[in-house]
């Protein structure tokens, strides 16, 4: 399972958490600019 | 000046895509339909590549760090650049260890792996210090040889009595579900790995031709991958192909034509190594560029030397064996590649929405 690797590979863990976090940040920013554009 | 021509970009992409995939039977989870998996993944990858090549259209001749800074602002761009750098380092370590272990296993069984890795990295350091132009020109030189030998291997396999078309049947015998399950894996590796080229686009002389060249190169690579898979499946059969450590090497051992074309494994290993060598070098250069931009330095030379000399130690500490490396890299690490290959897609959407909002504001 993926969790087994994450437990023993810190680099992969960091990359996974960071990657998922940034996908959320990018989605949030897109939504923000979309709303900003719509209400201008 | 550091510039890449269209032909060099084509050779770079093909060697990168075919590179370490010669070590695997891609999509073998779908058994004899593995080639259908590659075909489906290729079709999906066209969308990914569209997103990757859209970025240089928004920012021609600008490096990746500038694009991130401009899109996200410095506070959010720097950590993302670091993450991309670490991702490239992660991929470098995997390719580096994998091909070092391949040479150790096949050509130099009595030589310590650490020695092979150090010789391997010293050549990479030397090439990369001379710049991207030397890297691309060396790829341009070995490219025809690489392709010709690969095609010759496929052709010679056709002439051996081991080639069985029946091994490829029935096509979609278990329905489309096993194929669809495997598509994300092949979409990530090797197509999603193209993300490293985001750090190279600003080197390309003519930014308008990036998309066309990339599409042609990826299509050509897919043709080679498909042929390779068909040969592996037809010669070994799906069961043996899925259990063999390096399937292409196994198919090479089956070539015995007129007592002349025989024992081609050493040539095969050499060709595989060329692909792996350049794939490692490209990922490593991507990592060094990301760190150079992060530290606001002009040249990546010191980072190449320091990180390069540490790389064999780090790889040997991280991986216990080839099986351990494959478990961490392909079996489980594939999700990691998928996440990072999708980030530029979200980035392109963000740039488009941001530009639209700006236009509306005016």
mmCIF file of C-alpha atoms in Angstrom:
data_model
loop_
_atom_site.group_PDB
_atom_site.id
_atom_site.type_symbol
_atom_site.label_atom_id
_atom_site.label_comp_id
_atom_site.label_asym_id
_atom_site.label_seq_id
_atom_site.Cartn_x
_atom_site.Cartn_y
_atom_site.Cartn_z
ATOM 1 C CA UNK A 1 0.000 0.000 0.000
ATOM 2 C CA UNK A 2 1.001 3.589 -0.580
ATOM 3 C CA UNK A 3 1.029 4.280 3.189
ATOM 4 C CA UNK A 4 3.789 1.683 3.683
ATOM 5 C CA UNK A 5 6.105 3.594 1.345
ATOM 6 C CA UNK A 6 5.187 6.955 2.841
ATOM 7 C CA UNK A 7 6.192 5.682 6.295
ATOM 8 C CA UNK A 8 9.712 4.743 5.203
ATOM 9 C CA UNK A 9 10.445 7.339 2.488
ATOM 10 C CA UNK A 10 10.422 10.920 3.866
ATOM 11 C CA UNK A 11 11.191 12.517 0.461
ATOM 12 C CA UNK A 12 8.196 10.833 -1.163
ATOM 13 C CA UNK A 13 6.010 11.834 1.811
ATOM 14 C CA UNK A 14 7.080 15.470 1.533
ATOM 15 C CA UNK A 15 6.504 15.470 -2.228
ATOM 16 C CA UNK A 16 3.051 13.895 -1.930
ATOM 17 C CA UNK A 17 1.836 16.243 0.815
ATOM 18 C CA UNK A 18 3.336 19.304 -0.910
ATOM 19 C CA UNK A 19 1.918 18.327 -4.299
ATOM 20 C CA UNK A 20 -1.619 17.766 -3.028
ATOM 21 C CA UNK A 21 -1.470 20.997 -1.002
ATOM 22 C CA UNK A 22 -0.418 22.982 -4.070
ATOM 23 C CA UNK A 23 -3.190 21.485 -6.187
ATOM 24 C CA UNK A 24 -5.647 22.813 -3.575
ATOM 25 C CA UNK A 25 -3.902 26.215 -3.530
ATOM 26 C CA UNK A 26 -4.025 26.454 -7.338
ATOM 27 C CA UNK A 27 -7.729 25.508 -7.363
ATOM 28 C CA UNK A 28 -8.429 28.101 -4.671
ATOM 29 C CA UNK A 29 -6.539 30.829 -6.564
ATOM 30 C CA UNK A 30 -8.342 29.967 -9.808
ATOM 31 C CA UNK A 31 -11.677 30.225 -8.017
ATOM 32 C CA UNK A 32 -10.615 33.522 -6.472
ATOM 33 C CA UNK A 33 -9.680 35.111 -9.827
ATOM 34 C CA UNK A 34 -12.816 33.657 -11.432
ATOM 35 C CA UNK A 35 -15.049 35.290 -8.815
ATOM 36 C CA UNK A 36 -12.997 38.500 -9.044
ATOM 37 C CA UNK A 37 -13.443 38.561 -12.839
ATOM 38 C CA UNK A 38 -17.158 37.789 -12.677
ATOM 39 C CA UNK A 39 -17.959 40.596 -10.252
ATOM 40 C CA UNK A 40 -15.925 43.314 -12.000
ATOM 41 C CA UNK B 1 24.425 31.191 -25.834
ATOM 42 C CA UNK B 2 22.428 28.220 -24.614
ATOM 43 C CA UNK B 3 19.907 27.385 -27.301
ATOM 44 C CA UNK B 4 18.057 24.265 -28.378
ATOM 45 C CA UNK B 5 17.046 23.791 -32.015
ATOM 46 C CA UNK B 6 13.883 21.944 -33.056
ATOM 47 C CA UNK B 7 15.771 18.802 -34.080
ATOM 48 C CA UNK B 8 17.644 18.783 -30.771
ATOM 49 C CA UNK B 9 14.364 19.194 -28.881
ATOM 50 C CA UNK B 10 12.890 16.288 -30.864
ATOM 51 C CA UNK B 11 15.883 14.035 -30.045
ATOM 52 C CA UNK B 12 15.811 15.151 -26.404
ATOM 53 C CA UNK B 13 12.127 14.256 -25.989
ATOM 54 C CA UNK B 14 12.364 10.903 -27.811
ATOM 55 C CA UNK B 15 15.422 9.757 -25.811
ATOM 56 C CA UNK B 16 13.760 10.977 -22.608
ATOM 57 C CA UNK B 17 10.474 9.181 -23.320
ATOM 58 C CA UNK B 18 11.992 5.913 -24.540
ATOM 59 C CA UNK B 19 14.856 6.176 -21.970
ATOM 60 C CA UNK B 20 13.998 4.094 -18.947
ATOM 61 C CA UNK B 21 10.831 2.609 -20.430
ATOM 62 C CA UNK B 22 13.061 0.051 -22.200
ATOM 63 C CA UNK B 23 13.419 -1.560 -18.769
ATOM 64 C CA UNK B 24 9.703 -2.179 -18.298
ATOM 65 C CA UNK B 25 6.766 -3.783 -19.987
ATOM 66 C CA UNK B 26 4.435 -0.802 -19.633
ATOM 67 C CA UNK B 27 0.830 -1.513 -18.698
ATOM 68 C CA UNK B 28 1.544 -5.232 -18.280
ATOM 69 C CA UNK B 29 -1.214 -5.369 -15.639
ATOM 70 C CA UNK B 30 -3.598 -5.508 -18.613
ATOM 71 C CA UNK B 31 -1.684 -8.601 -19.875
ATOM 72 C CA UNK B 32 -1.784 -8.980 -23.681
ATOM 73 C CA UNK B 33 -3.653 -5.658 -23.952
ATOM 74 C CA UNK B 34 -0.705 -3.677 -22.588
ATOM 75 C CA UNK B 35 -0.259 -2.047 -25.998
ATOM 76 C CA UNK B 36 -3.886 -0.809 -25.868
ATOM 77 C CA UNK B 37 -3.051 0.784 -22.491
ATOM 78 C CA UNK B 38 -0.104 2.650 -24.053
ATOM 79 C CA UNK B 39 -2.317 3.802 -26.919
ATOM 80 C CA UNK B 40 -5.025 5.101 -24.528
ATOM 81 C CA UNK B 41 -2.409 6.782 -22.289
ATOM 82 C CA UNK B 42 -0.900 8.439 -25.364
ATOM 83 C CA UNK B 43 -4.285 9.880 -26.344
ATOM 84 C CA UNK B 44 -4.774 11.256 -22.803
ATOM 85 C CA UNK B 45 -1.204 12.583 -22.786
ATOM 86 C CA UNK B 46 -2.024 14.823 -25.756
ATOM 87 C CA UNK B 47 -4.071 16.951 -23.342
ATOM 88 C CA UNK B 48 -1.254 17.034 -20.785
ATOM 89 C CA UNK B 49 1.250 18.062 -23.460
ATOM 90 C CA UNK B 50 -1.124 20.770 -24.667
ATOM 91 C CA UNK B 51 -1.072 22.229 -21.141
ATOM 92 C CA UNK B 52 2.721 21.902 -20.831
ATOM 93 C CA UNK B 53 3.289 23.645 -24.173
ATOM 94 C CA UNK B 54 0.701 26.337 -23.458
ATOM 95 C CA UNK B 55 2.900 27.791 -20.692
ATOM 96 C CA UNK B 56 5.700 28.955 -23.082
ATOM 97 C CA UNK B 57 2.979 30.494 -25.269
ATOM 98 C CA UNK B 58 1.945 32.731 -22.365
ATOM 99 C CA UNK B 59 5.566 33.413 -21.375
ATOM 100 C CA UNK B 60 7.912 33.013 -24.384
ATOM 101 C CA UNK B 61 11.650 32.873 -23.517
ATOM 102 C CA UNK B 62 10.909 33.198 -19.778
ATOM 103 C CA UNK B 63 12.261 30.616 -17.352
ATOM 104 C CA UNK B 64 10.048 28.480 -15.125
ATOM 105 C CA UNK B 65 10.945 30.392 -11.943
ATOM 106 C CA UNK B 66 9.833 33.687 -13.520
ATOM 107 C CA UNK B 67 6.559 32.096 -14.683
ATOM 108 C CA UNK B 68 5.824 30.784 -11.181
ATOM 109 C CA UNK B 69 6.737 34.126 -9.579
ATOM 110 C CA UNK B 70 4.498 36.025 -11.986
ATOM 111 C CA UNK B 71 1.557 33.655 -11.592
ATOM 112 C CA UNK B 72 1.611 32.864 -7.876
ATOM 113 C CA UNK B 73 3.676 35.637 -6.322
ATOM 114 C CA UNK B 74 7.079 35.075 -4.685
ATOM 115 C CA UNK B 75 5.724 33.678 -1.389
ATOM 116 C CA UNK B 76 3.855 30.811 -3.056
ATOM 117 C CA UNK B 77 6.229 30.372 -6.013
ATOM 118 C CA UNK B 78 9.409 29.633 -4.039
ATOM 119 C CA UNK B 79 8.082 26.588 -2.102
ATOM 120 C CA UNK B 80 6.535 25.213 -5.305
ATOM 121 C CA UNK B 81 9.854 25.630 -7.145
ATOM 122 C CA UNK B 82 11.571 23.788 -4.278
ATOM 123 C CA UNK B 83 8.985 20.997 -4.492
ATOM 124 C CA UNK B 84 9.525 20.710 -8.239
ATOM 125 C CA UNK B 85 13.289 20.641 -7.629
ATOM 126 C CA UNK B 86 12.894 17.841 -5.078
ATOM 127 C CA UNK B 87 10.577 15.977 -7.433
ATOM 128 C CA UNK B 88 13.245 16.151 -10.169
ATOM 129 C CA UNK B 89 15.845 14.975 -7.635
ATOM 130 C CA UNK B 90 13.570 12.080 -6.674
ATOM 131 C CA UNK B 91 13.256 11.059 -10.334
ATOM 132 C CA UNK B 92 17.017 11.485 -10.844
ATOM 133 C CA UNK B 93 17.731 9.157 -7.915
ATOM 134 C CA UNK B 94 15.362 6.512 -9.291
ATOM 135 C CA UNK B 95 16.780 6.567 -12.825
ATOM 136 C CA UNK B 96 20.332 6.827 -11.569
ATOM 137 C CA UNK B 97 20.093 3.829 -9.237
ATOM 138 C CA UNK B 98 18.068 1.794 -11.725
ATOM 139 C CA UNK B 99 20.594 2.094 -14.545
ATOM 140 C CA UNK B 100 23.580 1.699 -12.231
ATOM 141 C CA UNK B 101 21.998 -1.515 -10.970
ATOM 142 C CA UNK B 102 21.273 -2.614 -14.561
ATOM 143 C CA UNK B 103 24.955 -2.284 -15.501
ATOM 144 C CA UNK B 104 25.957 -3.989 -12.256
ATOM 145 C CA UNK B 105 23.553 -6.862 -12.901
ATOM 146 C CA UNK B 106 24.313 -7.458 -16.575
ATOM 147 C CA UNK B 107 27.691 -6.106 -17.686
ATOM 148 C CA UNK B 108 29.832 -5.601 -14.557
ATOM 149 C CA UNK B 109 28.673 -8.095 -11.894
ATOM 150 C CA UNK B 110 31.976 -8.024 -9.969
ATOM 151 C CA UNK B 111 32.294 -4.231 -9.794
ATOM 152 C CA UNK B 112 30.892 -2.467 -6.705
ATOM 153 C CA UNK B 113 27.698 -0.548 -7.458
ATOM 154 C CA UNK B 114 29.096 2.583 -5.779
ATOM 155 C CA UNK B 115 31.996 2.673 -8.263
ATOM 156 C CA UNK B 116 29.626 2.329 -11.249
ATOM 157 C CA UNK B 117 27.431 5.118 -9.856
ATOM 158 C CA UNK B 118 30.415 7.456 -9.365
ATOM 159 C CA UNK B 119 31.715 6.894 -12.915
ATOM 160 C CA UNK B 120 28.144 7.432 -14.168
ATOM 161 C CA UNK B 121 27.706 10.731 -12.273
ATOM 162 C CA UNK B 122 31.158 12.124 -13.142
ATOM 163 C CA UNK B 123 30.291 11.944 -16.856
ATOM 164 C CA UNK B 124 26.904 13.590 -16.170
ATOM 165 C CA UNK B 125 28.579 16.370 -14.127
ATOM 166 C CA UNK B 126 31.100 16.974 -16.932
ATOM 167 C CA UNK B 127 28.387 17.219 -19.617
ATOM 168 C CA UNK B 128 26.074 19.424 -17.545
ATOM 169 C CA UNK B 129 28.825 21.847 -16.513
ATOM 170 C CA UNK B 130 29.452 22.476 -20.208
ATOM 171 C CA UNK B 131 25.804 23.523 -20.536
ATOM 172 C CA UNK B 132 22.511 22.485 -22.086
ATOM 173 C CA UNK B 133 23.899 22.896 -25.596
ATOM 174 C CA UNK B 134 26.531 20.190 -25.021
ATOM 175 C CA UNK B 135 23.890 17.894 -23.523
ATOM 176 C CA UNK B 136 21.573 18.355 -26.507
ATOM 177 C CA UNK B 137 24.383 18.035 -29.058
ATOM 178 C CA UNK B 138 25.557 14.772 -27.488
ATOM 179 C CA UNK B 139 21.987 13.493 -27.651
ATOM 180 C CA UNK B 140 21.830 14.589 -31.295
ATOM 181 C CA UNK B 141 24.971 12.536 -32.033
ATOM 182 C CA UNK B 142 23.853 9.280 -30.340
ATOM 183 C CA UNK B 143 20.203 9.612 -31.392
ATOM 184 C CA UNK B 144 20.436 7.952 -34.880
ATOM 185 C CA UNK B 145 22.498 5.089 -33.433
ATOM 186 C CA UNK B 146 20.013 4.648 -30.561
ATOM 187 C CA UNK B 147 16.997 4.536 -32.882
ATOM 188 C CA UNK B 148 18.639 2.334 -35.520
ATOM 189 C CA UNK B 149 19.736 -0.280 -32.986
ATOM 190 C CA UNK B 150 16.298 -0.279 -31.316
ATOM 191 C CA UNK B 151 14.561 -0.780 -34.677
ATOM 192 C CA UNK B 152 17.109 -3.481 -35.624
ATOM 193 C CA UNK B 153 16.388 -5.295 -32.342
ATOM 194 C CA UNK B 154 12.629 -5.252 -33.052
ATOM 195 C CA UNK B 155 13.198 -6.417 -36.640
ATOM 196 C CA UNK B 156 15.543 -9.262 -35.631
ATOM 197 C CA UNK B 157 12.984 -10.415 -33.071
ATOM 198 C CA UNK B 158 10.446 -10.743 -35.883
ATOM 199 C CA UNK B 159 12.797 -13.134 -37.697
ATOM 200 C CA UNK B 160 13.269 -15.469 -34.730
ATOM 201 C CA UNK B 161 10.998 -18.456 -34.409
ATOM 202 C CA UNK B 162 9.940 -17.249 -30.951
ATOM 203 C CA UNK B 163 7.694 -14.497 -32.291
ATOM 204 C CA UNK B 164 4.072 -15.616 -31.768
ATOM 205 C CA UNK B 165 1.183 -13.376 -32.838
ATOM 206 C CA UNK B 166 -1.121 -15.640 -30.818
ATOM 207 C CA UNK B 167 0.412 -14.250 -27.605
ATOM 208 C CA UNK B 168 -1.311 -10.957 -28.384
ATOM 209 C CA UNK B 169 -4.772 -12.477 -28.493
ATOM 210 C CA UNK B 170 -7.552 -12.145 -27.401
ATOM 211 C CA UNK B 171 -7.640 -8.363 -27.709
ATOM 212 C CA UNK B 172 -9.797 -6.874 -24.912
ATOM 213 C CA UNK B 173 -10.803 -10.416 -23.923
ATOM 214 C CA UNK B 174 -11.608 -9.296 -20.345
ATOM 215 C CA UNK B 175 -13.294 -6.074 -21.397
ATOM 216 C CA UNK B 176 -11.969 -2.526 -21.193
ATOM 217 C CA UNK B 177 -11.773 -2.351 -17.335
ATOM 218 C CA UNK B 178 -8.231 -3.849 -16.890
ATOM 219 C CA UNK B 179 -7.010 -1.466 -19.592
ATOM 220 C CA UNK B 180 -8.585 1.604 -17.964
ATOM 221 C CA UNK B 181 -7.114 0.615 -14.568
ATOM 222 C CA UNK B 182 -3.592 0.700 -16.034
ATOM 223 C CA UNK B 183 -3.974 3.933 -18.048
ATOM 224 C CA UNK B 184 -3.151 6.358 -15.139
ATOM 225 C CA UNK B 185 0.114 4.469 -14.485
ATOM 226 C CA UNK B 186 1.290 4.728 -18.087
ATOM 227 C CA UNK B 187 -0.003 8.296 -18.348
ATOM 228 C CA UNK B 188 2.282 9.207 -15.434
ATOM 229 C CA UNK B 189 5.227 7.136 -16.575
ATOM 230 C CA UNK B 190 6.550 8.027 -19.146
ATOM 231 C CA UNK B 191 4.173 10.711 -20.506
ATOM 232 C CA UNK B 192 3.652 12.705 -17.279
ATOM 233 C CA UNK B 193 7.403 12.822 -16.696
ATOM 234 C CA UNK B 194 7.543 15.328 -19.586
ATOM 235 C CA UNK B 195 6.944 17.935 -16.872
ATOM 236 C CA UNK B 196 10.732 18.330 -16.519
ATOM 237 C CA UNK B 197 10.722 20.090 -19.904
ATOM 238 C CA UNK B 198 8.987 23.058 -18.275
ATOM 239 C CA UNK B 199 12.461 23.993 -17.025
ATOM 240 C CA UNK B 200 13.883 23.703 -20.561
ATOM 241 C CA UNK B 201 11.303 25.513 -22.718
ATOM 242 C CA UNK B 202 13.082 28.888 -22.366
ATOM 243 C CA UNK B 203 16.188 27.401 -24.025
ATOM 244 C CA UNK B 204 14.268 26.613 -27.245
ATOM 245 C CA UNK B 205 15.203 29.011 -30.049
ATOM 246 C CA UNK B 206 11.733 29.208 -31.588
ATOM 247 C CA UNK B 207 9.002 29.077 -28.894
ATOM 248 C CA UNK B 208 6.261 28.915 -31.537
ATOM 249 C CA UNK B 209 7.421 25.499 -32.701
ATOM 250 C CA UNK B 210 7.602 23.892 -29.237
ATOM 251 C CA UNK B 211 4.104 22.399 -29.373
ATOM 252 C CA UNK B 212 4.446 20.964 -32.878
ATOM 253 C CA UNK B 213 7.894 19.461 -32.183
ATOM 254 C CA UNK B 214 6.738 18.002 -28.862
ATOM 255 C CA UNK B 215 3.657 16.383 -30.401
ATOM 256 C CA UNK B 216 5.732 14.841 -33.209
ATOM 257 C CA UNK B 217 8.395 13.612 -30.758
ATOM 258 C CA UNK B 218 5.867 12.101 -28.336
ATOM 259 C CA UNK B 219 4.004 10.407 -31.204
ATOM 260 C CA UNK B 220 7.262 8.934 -32.516
ATOM 261 C CA UNK B 221 8.224 7.751 -28.999
ATOM 262 C CA UNK B 222 4.794 6.142 -28.592
ATOM 263 C CA UNK B 223 5.334 4.277 -31.866
ATOM 264 C CA UNK B 224 8.632 2.927 -30.520
ATOM 265 C CA UNK B 225 7.044 2.021 -27.173
ATOM 266 C CA UNK B 226 4.167 0.247 -28.904
ATOM 267 C CA UNK B 227 6.542 -1.736 -31.128
ATOM 268 C CA UNK B 228 8.674 -2.615 -28.127
ATOM 269 C CA UNK B 229 5.626 -3.840 -26.196
ATOM 270 C CA UNK B 230 4.275 -5.854 -29.114
ATOM 271 C CA UNK B 231 7.663 -7.544 -29.531
ATOM 272 C CA UNK B 232 7.993 -8.262 -25.792
ATOM 273 C CA UNK B 233 4.450 -9.655 -25.592
ATOM 274 C CA UNK B 234 4.730 -11.703 -28.787
ATOM 275 C CA UNK B 235 8.113 -13.214 -27.852
ATOM 276 C CA UNK B 236 7.718 -13.753 -24.111
ATOM 277 C CA UNK B 237 3.948 -13.922 -23.724
ATOM 278 C CA UNK B 238 2.054 -11.808 -21.149
ATOM 279 C CA UNK B 239 2.805 -14.064 -18.159
ATOM 280 C CA UNK B 240 6.581 -14.236 -18.599
ATOM 281 C CA UNK B 241 6.731 -10.540 -19.589
ATOM 282 C CA UNK B 242 5.083 -9.554 -16.304
ATOM 283 C CA UNK B 243 7.460 -11.677 -14.210
ATOM 284 C CA UNK B 244 10.747 -10.846 -15.937
ATOM 285 C CA UNK B 245 12.916 -8.139 -14.365
ATOM 286 C CA UNK B 246 14.005 -6.600 -17.716
ATOM 287 C CA UNK B 247 11.688 -7.955 -20.449
ATOM 288 C CA UNK B 248 13.471 -6.369 -23.438
ATOM 289 C CA UNK B 249 16.731 -8.019 -22.384
ATOM 290 C CA UNK B 250 14.955 -11.377 -22.223
ATOM 291 C CA UNK B 251 13.638 -10.951 -25.785
ATOM 292 C CA UNK B 252 17.170 -10.071 -26.955
ATOM 293 C CA UNK B 253 18.461 -13.347 -25.571
ATOM 294 C CA UNK B 254 16.010 -15.190 -27.798
ATOM 295 C CA UNK B 255 17.652 -13.848 -30.979
ATOM 296 C CA UNK B 256 19.761 -16.549 -32.647
ATOM 297 C CA UNK B 257 19.965 -16.048 -36.410
ATOM 298 C CA UNK B 258 22.475 -18.066 -38.465
ATOM 299 C CA UNK B 259 24.978 -18.095 -35.588
ATOM 300 C CA UNK B 260 25.799 -14.494 -36.528
ATOM 301 C CA UNK B 261 23.165 -12.465 -34.732
ATOM 302 C CA UNK B 262 23.380 -13.944 -31.292
ATOM 303 C CA UNK B 263 24.250 -12.797 -27.743
ATOM 304 C CA UNK B 264 22.953 -9.317 -28.489
ATOM 305 C CA UNK B 265 22.330 -8.598 -24.822
ATOM 306 C CA UNK B 266 25.500 -6.504 -24.438
ATOM 307 C CA UNK B 267 24.414 -4.215 -27.311
ATOM 308 C CA UNK B 268 20.923 -4.076 -25.797
ATOM 309 C CA UNK B 269 22.254 -3.086 -22.374
ATOM 310 C CA UNK B 270 24.410 -0.400 -23.993
ATOM 311 C CA UNK B 271 21.393 1.046 -25.816
ATOM 312 C CA UNK B 272 19.255 0.923 -22.671
ATOM 313 C CA UNK B 273 22.031 2.650 -20.780
ATOM 314 C CA UNK B 274 22.210 5.502 -23.337
ATOM 315 C CA UNK B 275 18.495 6.159 -22.767
ATOM 316 C CA UNK B 276 18.838 5.951 -18.995
ATOM 317 C CA UNK B 277 21.946 8.107 -18.941
ATOM 318 C CA UNK B 278 20.282 10.994 -20.749
ATOM 319 C CA UNK B 279 17.045 10.633 -18.813
ATOM 320 C CA UNK B 280 19.001 10.882 -15.552
ATOM 321 C CA UNK B 281 20.984 13.856 -16.917
ATOM 322 C CA UNK B 282 17.804 15.694 -17.983
ATOM 323 C CA UNK B 283 16.105 15.191 -14.595
ATOM 324 C CA UNK B 284 19.283 16.160 -12.764
ATOM 325 C CA UNK B 285 19.682 19.324 -14.849
ATOM 326 C CA UNK B 286 16.037 20.187 -14.084
ATOM 327 C CA UNK B 287 16.788 19.822 -10.361
ATOM 328 C CA UNK B 288 19.980 21.949 -10.598
ATOM 329 C CA UNK B 289 18.158 24.689 -12.555
ATOM 330 C CA UNK B 290 15.320 24.786 -10.007
ATOM 331 C CA UNK B 291 17.775 25.143 -7.102
ATOM 332 C CA UNK B 292 19.820 27.763 -9.019
ATOM 333 C CA UNK B 293 16.700 29.875 -9.544
ATOM 334 C CA UNK B 294 15.661 29.340 -5.946
ATOM 335 C CA UNK B 295 19.013 30.675 -4.698
ATOM 336 C CA UNK B 296 19.001 33.512 -7.277
ATOM 337 C CA UNK B 297 22.300 32.326 -8.776
ATOM 338 C CA UNK B 298 23.348 32.865 -12.381
ATOM 339 C CA UNK B 299 24.981 29.506 -13.165
ATOM 340 C CA UNK B 300 24.135 26.012 -11.859
ATOM 341 C CA UNK B 301 27.752 24.734 -11.966
ATOM 342 C CA UNK B 302 28.414 24.540 -8.214
ATOM 343 C CA UNK B 303 25.064 22.915 -7.565
ATOM 344 C CA UNK B 304 25.766 20.367 -10.305
ATOM 345 C CA UNK B 305 29.125 19.430 -8.723
ATOM 346 C CA UNK B 306 27.988 19.317 -5.086
ATOM 347 C CA UNK B 307 24.641 17.600 -5.692
ATOM 348 C CA UNK B 308 26.240 15.288 -8.264
ATOM 349 C CA UNK B 309 28.920 14.056 -5.888
ATOM 350 C CA UNK B 310 26.305 13.468 -3.178
ATOM 351 C CA UNK B 311 23.896 11.665 -5.499
ATOM 352 C CA UNK B 312 25.501 8.173 -5.399
ATOM 353 C CA UNK B 313 25.630 8.279 -1.579
ATOM 354 C CA UNK B 314 22.010 9.418 -1.328
ATOM 355 C CA UNK B 315 20.828 6.802 -3.845
ATOM 356 C CA UNK B 316 22.668 3.981 -2.081
ATOM 357 C CA UNK B 317 21.262 5.097 1.276
ATOM 358 C CA UNK B 318 17.729 5.334 -0.075
ATOM 359 C CA UNK B 319 17.476 2.099 -2.050
ATOM 360 C CA UNK B 320 18.446 -1.310 -0.758
ATOM 361 C CA UNK B 321 18.074 -3.164 -4.036
ATOM 362 C CA UNK B 322 16.509 -2.888 -7.495
ATOM 363 C CA UNK B 323 13.288 -4.426 -6.136
ATOM 364 C CA UNK B 324 13.163 -1.855 -3.329
ATOM 365 C CA UNK B 325 13.733 0.942 -5.848
ATOM 366 C CA UNK B 326 10.963 -0.362 -8.112
ATOM 367 C CA UNK B 327 8.566 -0.677 -5.194
ATOM 368 C CA UNK B 328 9.223 2.917 -4.119
ATOM 369 C CA UNK B 329 9.354 4.281 -7.655
ATOM 370 C CA UNK B 330 6.915 2.459 -9.855
ATOM 371 C CA UNK B 331 4.526 0.472 -7.668
ATOM 372 C CA UNK B 332 3.792 3.287 -5.199
ATOM 373 C CA UNK B 333 5.687 6.372 -6.354
ATOM 374 C CA UNK B 334 3.636 6.525 -9.540
ATOM 375 C CA UNK B 335 0.989 8.608 -7.699
ATOM 376 C CA UNK B 336 3.704 11.145 -6.995
ATOM 377 C CA UNK B 337 4.474 11.520 -10.722
ATOM 378 C CA UNK B 338 0.739 11.791 -11.437
ATOM 379 C CA UNK B 339 0.317 14.628 -8.894
ATOM 380 C CA UNK B 340 3.267 16.611 -10.267
ATOM 381 C CA UNK B 341 2.272 16.034 -13.894
ATOM 382 C CA UNK B 342 -1.155 17.518 -13.103
ATOM 383 C CA UNK B 343 0.107 20.683 -11.348
ATOM 384 C CA UNK B 344 1.007 22.461 -14.666
ATOM 385 C CA UNK B 345 -2.545 21.769 -15.908
ATOM 386 C CA UNK B 346 -3.927 23.675 -12.897
ATOM 387 C CA UNK B 347 -1.255 26.314 -13.467
ATOM 388 C CA UNK B 348 -2.364 26.861 -17.081
ATOM 389 C CA UNK B 349 -6.004 27.169 -15.976
ATOM 390 C CA UNK B 350 -4.936 29.713 -13.345
ATOM 391 C CA UNK B 351 -2.914 31.770 -15.872
ATOM 392 C CA UNK B 352 -5.854 31.765 -18.309
ATOM 393 C CA UNK B 353 -8.373 32.814 -15.628
ATOM 394 C CA UNK B 354 -5.991 35.458 -14.272
ATOM 395 C CA UNK B 355 -5.458 36.937 -17.758
ATOM 396 C CA UNK B 356 -9.225 36.912 -18.354
ATOM 397 C CA UNK B 357 -9.858 38.682 -15.018
ATOM 398 C CA UNK B 358 -7.174 41.277 -15.874
ATOM 399 C CA UNK B 359 -8.702 41.949 -19.309
ATOM 400 C CA UNK B 360 -12.119 42.395 -17.733
ATOM 401 C CA UNK B 361 -10.710 44.812 -15.172
ATOM 402 C CA UNK B 362 -9.339 47.024 -17.964
#
